[in-house]
């Protein structure tokens, strides 16, 4: 009861004393304002990165793993991987026939850059040869048409599914389905177009065409090309089981002696998580450094103004003590005042932070036409605002602590005698 | 004599000043009972301010004993002292010492805030205290909108709102003109007649004359302690 009436009184006093010195109070909070803007913008950036990344891995498929000669993450010994034998199509097909836990298994061969021609227009893009199972992965979600069938694959039918970039490049404003293009001088009939899958550094996935593996063998050839094996586990839950089984089969197929390390890499979207985590940490460290700096500067300002406030109100403190304010009452009064000052700083900061965040998104999405950025929220999320207010209160309490202790320990006799 | 509120014996207060010990009070013993009207007199430097701070539990003695309502003040912590000031003592200062940004009513409510009285009860009690000093028509005014006499009456209302054991007034008319001073002294007399214990600290004979008992201090000692036949 006593505490709550004192808190109510303290808040009333704090608001009044801040209102009396409005300009001074606002100027004092500038450090806190900068700190809060930084915290909020940093939090939003990390949140945006996560959203983009979430979208990215869902396109690649969280339930997918790939067995390759090379490791995606760039980790491991480069020379060791170079020395590995290529994964052959036979090995890939053997694995596909032996796998039991996976939903489907597909060999994938890739020519990074081949020519694709329509009448007089030509462009270079990736050429992917795979089986019809590839159509079941999220990488091959179609915007129109259909994927090729196992029969078309078996017979090496000359049919092609275009990536979104290729479709736009060769058929601007037209429907490509049913049309014919030449892939390395062989005519292919277009049966489907894959929806836009690319984003950021993964743009190349839109700039490729997908053809049946058998057609790839005849048009491009498999000579000296390491095959990648895509395995769809069906669910994230199954990943561990599928991985273990795939490694076991693959070691047997490639005759890796017991105790020796794998002579192939298991690639998963998780491998990219590590890189994204590093970017996150990078943003976090830089942001935190700046934020802490701003808050230190800010809290020195707050502390300074609180000392001024304590001195200005020495007589008032004396009166309050004479009529029965305990040390804690005075302490509380000044702590509430300093944290309120910081909360005001936070409230001033929010519109600025929103302006920065909103402009950044507008520039990325509307001016630079980076569609991938549209998954990032244009508003600062509420929890981030709460955190910022919380941090400001803590900063206010810390900055106000020494002045408040000084005030609470004033000798009432001397404080009453104090004249300005 | 009635039950004693204040029992001081052999009280000494010594300050350290520039490495030298200065005795403000030397061996003061005094007992003040309930519903007394006492004036403490003396020239400046006589120790009357120090004695007032002691009586008001704003400061603790160097040696000697001080019992307030039977409680040993020397044993008390800062917070105990704050609580006893809040509950038992009503201060009236020469310079009023009202909070400039609070209304008259809020100023009077303030001691009740520190004793944790609820908002509605605070309002009721403060209103009643202001009624006792005839200031109900100025409740929402801030101190700078009030005359000196009105300010002092607000301060008196603040002093009596907690129904304290003693009202301790330090030169209450020192900043007022003679006519207003008389009004304030009449108010103290009225409070005393209503059963309150009033202690005045003053150097003016005119003011002291209102009290029933006059204690004169000189050089930190009690020079005389007499009953005032005029009052």
XYZ file of C-alpha atoms in Angstrom:
651
model
C 0.000 0.000 0.000
C 2.658 2.425 1.104
C 4.880 1.452 -1.823
C 2.159 1.943 -4.412
C 1.124 5.380 -3.162
C 4.790 6.381 -3.166
C 5.294 5.106 -6.712
C 2.225 6.980 -7.911
C 3.500 10.128 -6.189
C 6.981 9.636 -7.654
C 5.642 9.283 -11.172
C 3.563 12.415 -10.711
C 6.585 14.354 -9.455
C 8.802 12.992 -12.224
C 6.367 13.973 -14.973
C 5.998 17.421 -13.466
C 9.708 18.024 -13.132
C 10.333 16.791 -16.682
C 7.602 19.077 -17.958
C 9.149 22.008 -16.141
C 12.422 21.411 -17.975
C 11.030 20.073 -21.236
C 13.730 21.240 -23.614
C 16.516 20.263 -21.253
C 14.972 16.837 -20.781
C 14.613 16.197 -24.498
C 18.171 17.281 -25.263
C 19.446 15.078 -22.475
C 17.857 12.013 -23.975
C 19.579 12.381 -27.371
C 22.140 9.680 -26.580
C 19.379 7.326 -25.564
C 17.471 8.206 -28.735
C 20.446 7.191 -30.888
C 20.883 4.010 -28.840
C 17.259 3.013 -29.196
C 17.258 3.749 -32.956
C 20.305 1.494 -33.320
C 18.801 -1.317 -31.240
C 15.554 -1.241 -33.158
C 17.123 -0.998 -36.620
C 19.589 -3.756 -35.791
C 16.839 -5.995 -34.477
C 14.760 -5.333 -37.552
C 17.696 -6.102 -39.852
C 18.389 -9.414 -38.160
C 14.680 -10.224 -38.225
C 14.583 -9.367 -41.937
C 17.617 -11.506 -42.644
C 15.942 -14.411 -40.883
C 12.762 -13.919 -42.881
C 14.677 -13.852 -46.178
C 16.649 -16.868 -45.126
C 13.564 -18.754 -44.029
C 12.103 -18.161 -47.463
C 15.339 -19.203 -49.120
C 15.669 -22.560 -47.416
C 12.021 -23.318 -47.872
C 12.572 -22.883 -51.633
C 15.604 -25.154 -51.588
C 13.707 -27.573 -49.410
C 14.416 -28.127 -45.754
C 13.857 -31.828 -46.220
C 16.435 -32.145 -49.018
C 19.955 -33.393 -48.872
C 22.442 -33.703 -51.689
C 25.380 -36.069 -52.025
C 28.151 -34.360 -53.967
C 31.827 -34.534 -54.616
C 32.118 -31.024 -53.237
C 30.942 -29.524 -49.998
C 28.662 -26.481 -50.437
C 29.689 -24.695 -47.353
C 33.231 -24.367 -48.641
C 34.454 -26.069 -45.510
C 36.871 -28.986 -45.460
C 40.074 -29.562 -47.294
C 39.898 -28.359 -50.880
C 42.731 -30.605 -52.091
C 41.172 -33.648 -50.487
C 37.856 -32.971 -52.235
C 39.644 -32.327 -55.527
C 41.278 -35.740 -55.240
C 37.942 -37.491 -54.753
C 36.697 -39.613 -57.596
C 33.683 -38.285 -59.430
C 30.335 -39.686 -58.420
C 29.169 -41.618 -61.476
C 25.662 -41.957 -62.760
C 25.847 -45.695 -62.060
C 26.662 -45.006 -58.403
C 23.797 -42.529 -58.201
C 21.344 -44.973 -59.728
C 22.563 -47.745 -57.424
C 21.969 -45.484 -54.437
C 18.515 -44.589 -55.740
C 17.596 -48.253 -56.018
C 18.898 -49.110 -52.523
C 17.478 -46.187 -50.521
C 14.422 -47.227 -48.485
C 13.772 -44.406 -46.008
C 13.726 -41.553 -48.530
C 10.656 -40.344 -50.356
C 12.570 -40.116 -53.615
C 16.114 -40.028 -54.925
C 17.217 -38.273 -58.084
C 20.565 -37.975 -59.829
C 21.279 -34.435 -61.004
C 23.886 -33.515 -63.596
C 24.625 -29.940 -64.434
C 26.277 -27.959 -67.171
C 26.923 -24.576 -65.602
C 26.795 -22.665 -68.834
C 25.267 -23.854 -72.100
C 23.636 -21.998 -74.957
C 19.887 -21.897 -75.363
C 18.495 -20.397 -78.565
C 15.075 -19.282 -79.741
C 15.052 -18.101 -83.346
C 17.633 -15.313 -83.255
C 17.703 -14.827 -79.517
C 20.283 -16.773 -77.605
C 21.362 -16.830 -74.015
C 23.662 -18.831 -71.846
C 22.265 -20.583 -68.815
C 22.655 -23.648 -66.660
C 21.427 -26.948 -68.078
C 20.211 -29.481 -65.582
C 19.621 -33.146 -66.325
C 17.607 -35.131 -63.837
C 14.810 -37.661 -63.429
C 11.113 -36.906 -63.155
C 11.348 -37.149 -59.315
C 12.929 -33.700 -59.361
C 9.458 -32.395 -60.159
C 8.379 -33.330 -56.646
C 10.917 -31.057 -54.945
C 10.224 -27.479 -53.945
C 12.976 -26.345 -56.337
C 10.736 -27.323 -59.221
C 7.460 -25.709 -58.248
C 5.804 -24.830 -61.565
C 4.129 -21.598 -62.515
C 2.669 -23.123 -65.669
C 2.711 -26.331 -67.684
C 3.910 -29.637 -66.300
C 7.096 -31.471 -65.392
C 8.316 -34.345 -67.564
C 7.202 -37.894 -66.824
C 9.266 -40.999 -66.094
C 8.414 -42.289 -69.587
C 9.734 -39.102 -71.209
C 12.840 -39.490 -69.075
C 13.238 -43.168 -70.003
C 13.017 -42.434 -73.685
C 15.144 -39.294 -73.535
C 12.303 -37.152 -74.879
C 13.400 -33.715 -76.037
C 11.246 -31.752 -73.599
C 12.362 -28.934 -71.358
C 11.147 -27.078 -68.275
C 12.392 -23.486 -68.143
C 13.569 -21.520 -65.165
C 11.730 -18.256 -64.649
C 14.681 -16.132 -65.798
C 15.128 -18.080 -69.015
C 11.397 -17.949 -69.800
C 11.394 -14.169 -69.359
C 14.626 -13.788 -71.349
C 13.501 -15.743 -74.385
C 9.735 -15.184 -74.278
C 9.103 -11.709 -72.908
C 5.366 -11.280 -72.548
C 4.618 -14.552 -74.296
C 3.504 -18.006 -73.222
C 6.478 -20.325 -73.888
C 4.523 -23.555 -73.413
C 4.462 -25.617 -76.597
C 7.186 -23.541 -78.247
C 10.519 -24.917 -79.290
C 14.037 -23.844 -78.361
C 17.412 -25.217 -79.265
C 19.630 -26.473 -76.468
C 23.159 -26.882 -77.789
C 21.706 -27.107 -81.306
C 19.085 -29.749 -80.491
C 15.427 -28.708 -80.586
C 13.444 -29.106 -77.350
C 9.742 -28.593 -76.784
C 8.845 -26.450 -73.776
C 6.375 -28.195 -71.456
C 6.593 -26.154 -68.263
C 7.961 -23.088 -66.504
C 9.279 -23.110 -62.924
C 8.058 -20.327 -60.644
C 10.528 -17.717 -59.456
C 12.833 -19.423 -56.976
C 15.787 -17.085 -56.875
C 16.722 -14.566 -54.256
C 19.897 -12.751 -53.332
C 23.002 -14.806 -54.126
C 20.878 -17.761 -55.222
C 19.744 -15.992 -58.400
C 21.247 -18.639 -60.694
C 18.444 -21.111 -59.932
C 16.131 -19.085 -62.153
C 18.658 -19.083 -64.966
C 18.596 -22.722 -65.846
C 16.597 -25.220 -67.836
C 15.710 -28.711 -66.697
C 15.704 -31.649 -69.134
C 15.395 -35.416 -68.640
C 18.632 -37.137 -67.652
C 18.608 -39.349 -70.739
C 18.200 -36.327 -72.994
C 21.097 -34.642 -71.156
C 23.220 -37.724 -71.849
C 22.622 -37.451 -75.590
C 22.663 -33.655 -75.935
C 25.388 -32.677 -73.470
C 27.071 -35.956 -72.497
C 28.114 -37.250 -69.117
C 31.843 -37.362 -69.783
C 33.909 -36.233 -66.775
C 30.901 -34.864 -64.960
C 30.359 -35.645 -61.315
C 26.749 -36.463 -60.566
C 24.947 -34.916 -57.631
C 22.351 -37.051 -55.903
C 19.327 -35.267 -54.544
C 17.497 -37.077 -51.760
C 14.095 -35.931 -50.554
C 13.460 -37.233 -47.071
C 9.832 -36.160 -47.046
C 10.055 -34.415 -43.707
C 12.655 -32.731 -41.537
C 12.009 -35.380 -38.906
C 13.260 -38.073 -41.279
C 16.470 -36.248 -42.220
C 18.705 -38.010 -39.689
C 17.526 -41.473 -40.638
C 17.780 -40.758 -44.361
C 21.232 -39.242 -43.968
C 22.540 -42.232 -42.026
C 21.140 -44.671 -44.539
C 22.493 -42.699 -47.519
C 25.980 -42.508 -46.040
C 25.962 -46.251 -45.381
C 24.930 -47.126 -48.926
C 27.234 -44.593 -50.494
C 30.276 -45.888 -48.599
C 29.456 -49.414 -49.703
C 28.863 -48.351 -53.311
C 32.126 -46.395 -53.456
C 33.995 -49.089 -51.454
C 35.185 -46.779 -48.691
C 37.158 -49.004 -46.271
C 35.871 -49.113 -42.666
C 37.427 -46.373 -40.554
C 38.284 -44.166 -43.540
C 36.552 -40.812 -43.982
C 33.721 -40.427 -46.514
C 34.934 -39.633 -50.032
C 31.820 -37.557 -50.732
C 29.992 -34.665 -49.063
C 26.489 -34.535 -47.640
C 25.055 -31.118 -48.441
C 21.992 -29.735 -46.723
C 20.357 -26.356 -46.425
C 21.623 -26.450 -42.860
C 25.095 -25.902 -44.268
C 24.014 -22.381 -45.195
C 22.639 -21.809 -41.735
C 26.197 -21.553 -40.532
C 26.960 -18.751 -42.996
C 23.774 -16.902 -42.166
C 24.590 -17.266 -38.503
C 27.935 -15.576 -39.167
C 26.227 -12.671 -40.919
C 23.844 -12.401 -37.986
C 26.698 -12.365 -35.519
C 28.478 -9.755 -37.627
C 25.473 -7.434 -37.646
C 24.951 -8.124 -33.976
C 28.525 -7.306 -32.943
C 28.702 -4.093 -34.962
C 25.201 -3.049 -33.895
C 25.779 -3.897 -30.270
C 29.083 -2.031 -30.235
C 27.462 1.124 -31.582
C 24.439 0.693 -29.347
C 26.489 0.266 -26.201
C 28.551 3.298 -27.143
C 25.407 5.381 -27.686
C 23.907 4.207 -24.422
C 27.115 4.969 -22.517
C 27.151 8.507 -23.929
C 23.420 8.725 -23.273
C 23.659 7.516 -19.705
C 26.456 9.954 -18.919
C 24.139 12.726 -20.114
C 21.293 11.379 -18.010
C 23.526 10.979 -14.977
C 24.768 14.516 -15.376
C 21.303 16.006 -15.622
C 20.150 13.921 -12.657
C 22.993 15.304 -10.546
C 21.881 18.771 -11.571
C 18.320 17.872 -10.669
C 19.356 16.551 -7.242
C 21.326 19.713 -6.510
C 18.523 21.984 -7.697
C 16.088 20.164 -5.483
C 18.201 19.787 -2.357
C 15.770 21.907 -0.376
C 12.822 19.878 -1.646
C 14.593 16.675 -0.600
C 15.146 18.204 2.849
C 11.454 19.058 3.158
C 10.409 15.608 2.042
C 12.753 13.996 4.527
C 11.553 16.266 7.341
C 7.962 15.223 6.787
C 8.804 11.540 6.680
C 10.289 10.425 3.351
C 12.584 7.449 3.940
C 15.826 6.929 2.022
C 14.147 4.488 -0.306
C 11.333 6.924 -1.030
C 13.828 9.509 -2.264
C 15.846 6.866 -4.111
C 12.711 5.637 -5.843
C 11.649 9.138 -6.772
C 14.879 9.893 -8.613
C 15.170 6.448 -10.202
C 11.670 6.800 -11.591
C 12.570 10.214 -12.924
C 15.720 8.997 -14.705
C 14.046 5.929 -16.184
C 11.093 8.013 -17.319
C 13.573 10.304 -19.036
C 14.948 7.290 -20.917
C 11.501 6.022 -21.836
C 10.781 9.440 -23.328
C 14.013 9.014 -25.292
C 12.756 5.669 -26.556
C 9.430 7.177 -27.578
C 11.222 9.940 -29.481
C 13.406 7.307 -31.147
C 10.602 5.112 -32.482
C 9.404 7.396 -35.299
C 13.011 7.877 -36.451
C 13.670 4.146 -36.408
C 10.426 3.498 -38.295
C 11.417 6.090 -40.865
C 14.801 4.411 -41.421
C 13.284 0.938 -41.587
C 10.466 2.001 -43.878
C 12.832 3.855 -46.240
C 15.287 0.966 -46.365
C 12.540 -1.408 -47.384
C 11.044 1.063 -49.853
C 14.419 1.576 -51.532
C 15.123 -2.153 -51.717
C 11.713 -3.335 -52.868
C 10.273 -0.448 -54.857
C 13.279 1.423 -56.207
C 15.836 -1.358 -56.657
C 13.141 -3.966 -57.340
C 14.672 -6.560 -55.065
C 11.607 -8.765 -54.749
C 13.220 -11.043 -52.204
C 13.168 -8.158 -49.719
C 9.375 -8.012 -49.740
C 9.184 -10.760 -47.099
C 10.816 -8.329 -44.670
C 8.271 -6.528 -42.512
C 7.842 -2.820 -43.328
C 7.011 -2.127 -39.659
C 9.100 -2.472 -36.543
C 7.697 -5.475 -34.693
C 6.041 -4.802 -31.350
C 8.323 -7.079 -29.343
C 11.312 -5.090 -30.541
C 9.669 -1.893 -29.283
C 9.040 -3.546 -25.927
C 12.670 -4.647 -25.735
C 13.815 -1.117 -26.589
C 11.620 0.355 -23.850
C 12.925 -2.278 -21.435
C 16.527 -1.509 -22.304
C 15.893 2.234 -21.876
C 14.387 1.673 -18.455
C 17.424 -0.349 -17.404
C 19.778 2.329 -18.771
C 17.763 4.972 -16.925
C 17.961 3.047 -13.680
C 21.717 2.535 -14.014
C 22.389 6.144 -15.016
C 20.167 7.479 -12.251
C 21.508 5.219 -9.536
C 24.427 7.325 -8.308
C 22.528 10.652 -8.286
C 19.574 8.936 -6.599
C 21.817 7.439 -3.919
C 23.331 10.858 -3.361
C 19.855 12.345 -2.964
C 18.685 9.612 -0.611
C 21.709 10.074 1.661
C 21.414 13.838 2.016
C 21.383 14.960 5.623
C 17.931 16.500 6.221
C 19.296 19.298 8.402
C 21.813 20.397 5.784
C 19.372 19.913 2.931
C 16.811 22.145 4.668
C 19.455 24.800 5.189
C 20.442 24.725 1.497
C 19.692 27.918 -0.412
C 20.062 28.289 -4.158
C 2.136 17.002 35.000
C 0.845 14.927 32.126
C 2.555 11.975 30.472
C 5.894 13.126 28.961
C 6.377 13.055 25.183
C 9.920 14.324 25.239
C 12.481 13.280 27.833
C 15.949 14.650 27.240
C 18.738 14.256 29.736
C 22.387 15.353 29.648
C 22.169 15.872 25.915
C 25.363 16.949 24.162
C 25.764 17.828 20.487
C 29.198 18.376 19.130
C 30.166 19.230 15.550
C 33.477 18.765 13.871
C 34.459 22.028 12.160
C 37.796 22.391 10.475
C 39.311 19.772 12.772
C 37.964 21.573 15.829
C 35.156 20.344 18.020
C 32.347 22.842 18.405
C 29.763 22.241 21.113
C 26.313 23.388 20.036
C 24.619 21.870 23.047
C 26.252 21.035 26.395
C 24.370 19.010 28.940
C 20.764 19.903 28.192
C 18.013 18.163 30.116
C 14.361 18.902 29.502
C 11.022 17.135 29.730
C 7.970 18.180 27.740
C 4.562 16.700 28.406
C 1.442 16.298 26.366
C -0.574 19.421 25.525
C 2.152 21.800 26.642
C 2.822 25.087 24.836
C 6.551 25.725 25.001
C 8.717 28.456 23.530
C 12.431 27.839 23.171
C 14.259 31.163 23.149
C 17.765 32.346 22.786
C 20.020 34.568 20.717
C 21.600 33.210 17.557
C 24.371 30.763 18.379
C 22.690 29.742 21.585
C 21.980 26.264 20.237
C 18.247 26.627 19.810
C 18.300 25.492 16.170
C 20.356 22.466 17.123
C 17.940 21.670 19.921
C 15.049 22.006 17.505
C 16.714 19.568 15.073
C 17.170 17.157 18.004
C 13.574 17.514 19.161
C 12.412 17.056 15.562
C 14.443 13.871 15.184
C 16.265 15.391 12.215
C 19.559 14.810 13.968
C 20.850 12.527 16.728
C 22.772 13.590 19.833
C 26.492 13.020 20.410
C 25.818 11.872 23.945
C 23.032 11.921 26.491
C 19.625 10.331 26.098
C 16.490 11.299 24.219
C 13.282 9.374 24.678
C 10.403 10.256 22.392
C 7.160 8.714 23.686
C 9.367 6.244 25.565
C 11.387 5.270 22.481
C 15.154 5.741 22.487
C 15.937 8.064 19.580
C 19.701 7.439 19.732
C 19.171 3.818 18.762
C 17.201 4.690 15.639
C 18.283 4.313 12.022
C 17.705 7.010 9.419
C 14.538 5.286 8.283
C 13.236 4.893 11.856
C 13.789 8.621 12.319
C 11.969 9.347 9.056
C 9.053 7.275 10.243
C 8.872 8.977 13.642
C 9.046 12.395 11.944
C 6.253 11.342 9.642
C 4.004 9.996 12.392
C 4.780 12.060 15.478
C 6.119 15.447 14.423
C 4.591 18.280 12.454
C 7.118 20.824 11.229
C 6.407 24.478 10.547
C 9.327 26.406 9.074
C 10.174 30.077 8.899
C 10.357 29.944 5.083
C 7.244 27.705 4.840
C 9.094 25.111 2.722
C 6.157 24.183 0.573
C 6.765 22.337 -2.693
C 6.415 25.093 -5.296
C 4.951 22.910 -8.047
C 2.288 21.234 -5.914
C -1.099 22.706 -5.020
C -1.978 23.571 -1.435
C -3.953 20.351 -1.170
C -1.103 18.253 -2.590
C 1.333 19.867 -0.175
C -0.882 18.988 2.753
C -1.346 15.441 1.446
C 2.384 14.829 1.157
C 3.071 13.451 4.684
C 0.190 11.015 4.173
C 1.777 9.815 0.913
C 4.802 8.725 2.905
C 2.672 6.929 5.451
C 0.836 5.075 2.690
C -2.644 6.476 3.174
C -5.025 5.783 0.277
C -5.858 8.532 -2.206
C -9.420 9.155 -1.067
C -8.537 9.179 2.630
C -5.596 11.465 1.894
C -7.897 13.880 0.148
C -10.421 13.825 3.015
C -7.850 14.319 5.747
C -5.991 17.064 3.891
C -9.265 18.862 3.245
C -10.119 18.679 6.928
C -6.684 20.021 7.891
C -7.146 22.927 5.491
C -10.562 23.562 7.034
C -8.873 23.887 10.425
C -6.647 26.676 9.093
C -9.528 28.312 7.152
C -8.070 27.772 3.697
C -10.630 25.567 1.955
C -11.095 28.219 -0.732
C -7.423 28.054 -1.743
C -6.956 24.296 -2.008
C -6.080 24.185 -5.697
C -3.746 27.165 -5.591
C 0.002 26.770 -5.873
C 2.238 28.454 -3.267
C 3.203 31.334 -5.564
C -0.503 32.186 -5.876
C -0.824 32.526 -2.087
C 0.133 35.283 0.361
C 2.771 34.681 3.037
C 0.181 34.148 5.725
C -1.753 31.748 3.530
C 1.415 29.810 2.765
C 2.180 29.477 6.450
C -1.334 28.276 7.068
C -0.876 25.621 4.367
C 2.346 24.608 6.126
C 0.480 24.374 9.437
C -2.200 22.254 7.803
C 0.572 19.986 6.497
C 1.992 19.781 10.021
C -1.269 18.744 11.654
C -2.624 16.429 8.941
C -0.985 13.347 10.440
C -2.280 14.197 13.948
C 1.270 14.282 15.339
C 2.350 14.183 18.987
C 4.063 17.550 18.689
C 3.920 20.559 16.398
C 7.388 21.996 16.061
C 7.536 25.537 14.704
C 10.815 27.261 13.881
C 10.375 31.069 13.794
C 6.910 30.645 12.256
C 6.294 34.409 12.020
C 9.812 35.387 10.977
C 8.844 36.034 7.362
C 5.450 37.616 8.038
C 4.254 41.133 8.817
C 3.028 41.850 12.330
C -0.671 41.565 11.610
C -0.318 38.227 9.791
C 2.088 37.063 12.505
C -0.616 37.673 15.063
C -3.107 35.643 13.053
C -0.673 32.734 12.870
C 0.017 32.911 16.615
C -3.729 32.883 17.214
C -3.905 29.754 15.109
C -1.216 28.062 17.226
C -3.056 29.020 20.359
C -6.204 27.554 18.923
C -4.392 24.320 18.089
C -2.993 24.167 21.609
C -6.428 24.705 23.105
C -7.714 21.907 20.945
C -5.302 19.574 22.737
C -2.128 19.709 20.622
C 1.393 19.985 21.975
C 3.122 23.033 20.477
C 6.829 23.868 20.621
C 7.968 27.219 19.207
C 11.544 28.114 18.507
C 12.037 31.894 18.342
C 14.213 34.799 19.288
C 11.294 37.244 19.502
C 9.894 37.991 22.932
C 6.550 38.966 21.344
C 6.186 35.507 19.890
C 7.410 33.675 22.959
C 4.873 35.538 25.095
C 2.128 33.380 23.590
C 3.583 30.226 25.126
C 2.796 28.850 28.585
C 6.340 27.839 29.277
C 9.540 29.574 28.131
C 12.901 27.813 27.973
C 15.845 30.155 27.445
C 19.105 28.881 26.022
C 22.517 30.486 26.140
C 25.797 29.012 24.901
C 24.333 25.552 24.546
C 22.918 25.401 28.056
C 19.492 25.998 29.518
C 19.583 29.377 31.193
C 16.056 29.344 32.507
C 12.881 27.294 32.255
C 9.892 29.282 33.485
C 6.131 29.283 33.391
C 4.796 32.286 31.549
C 2.153 33.957 33.684
C 0.770 36.063 30.794
C -0.463 33.203 28.674
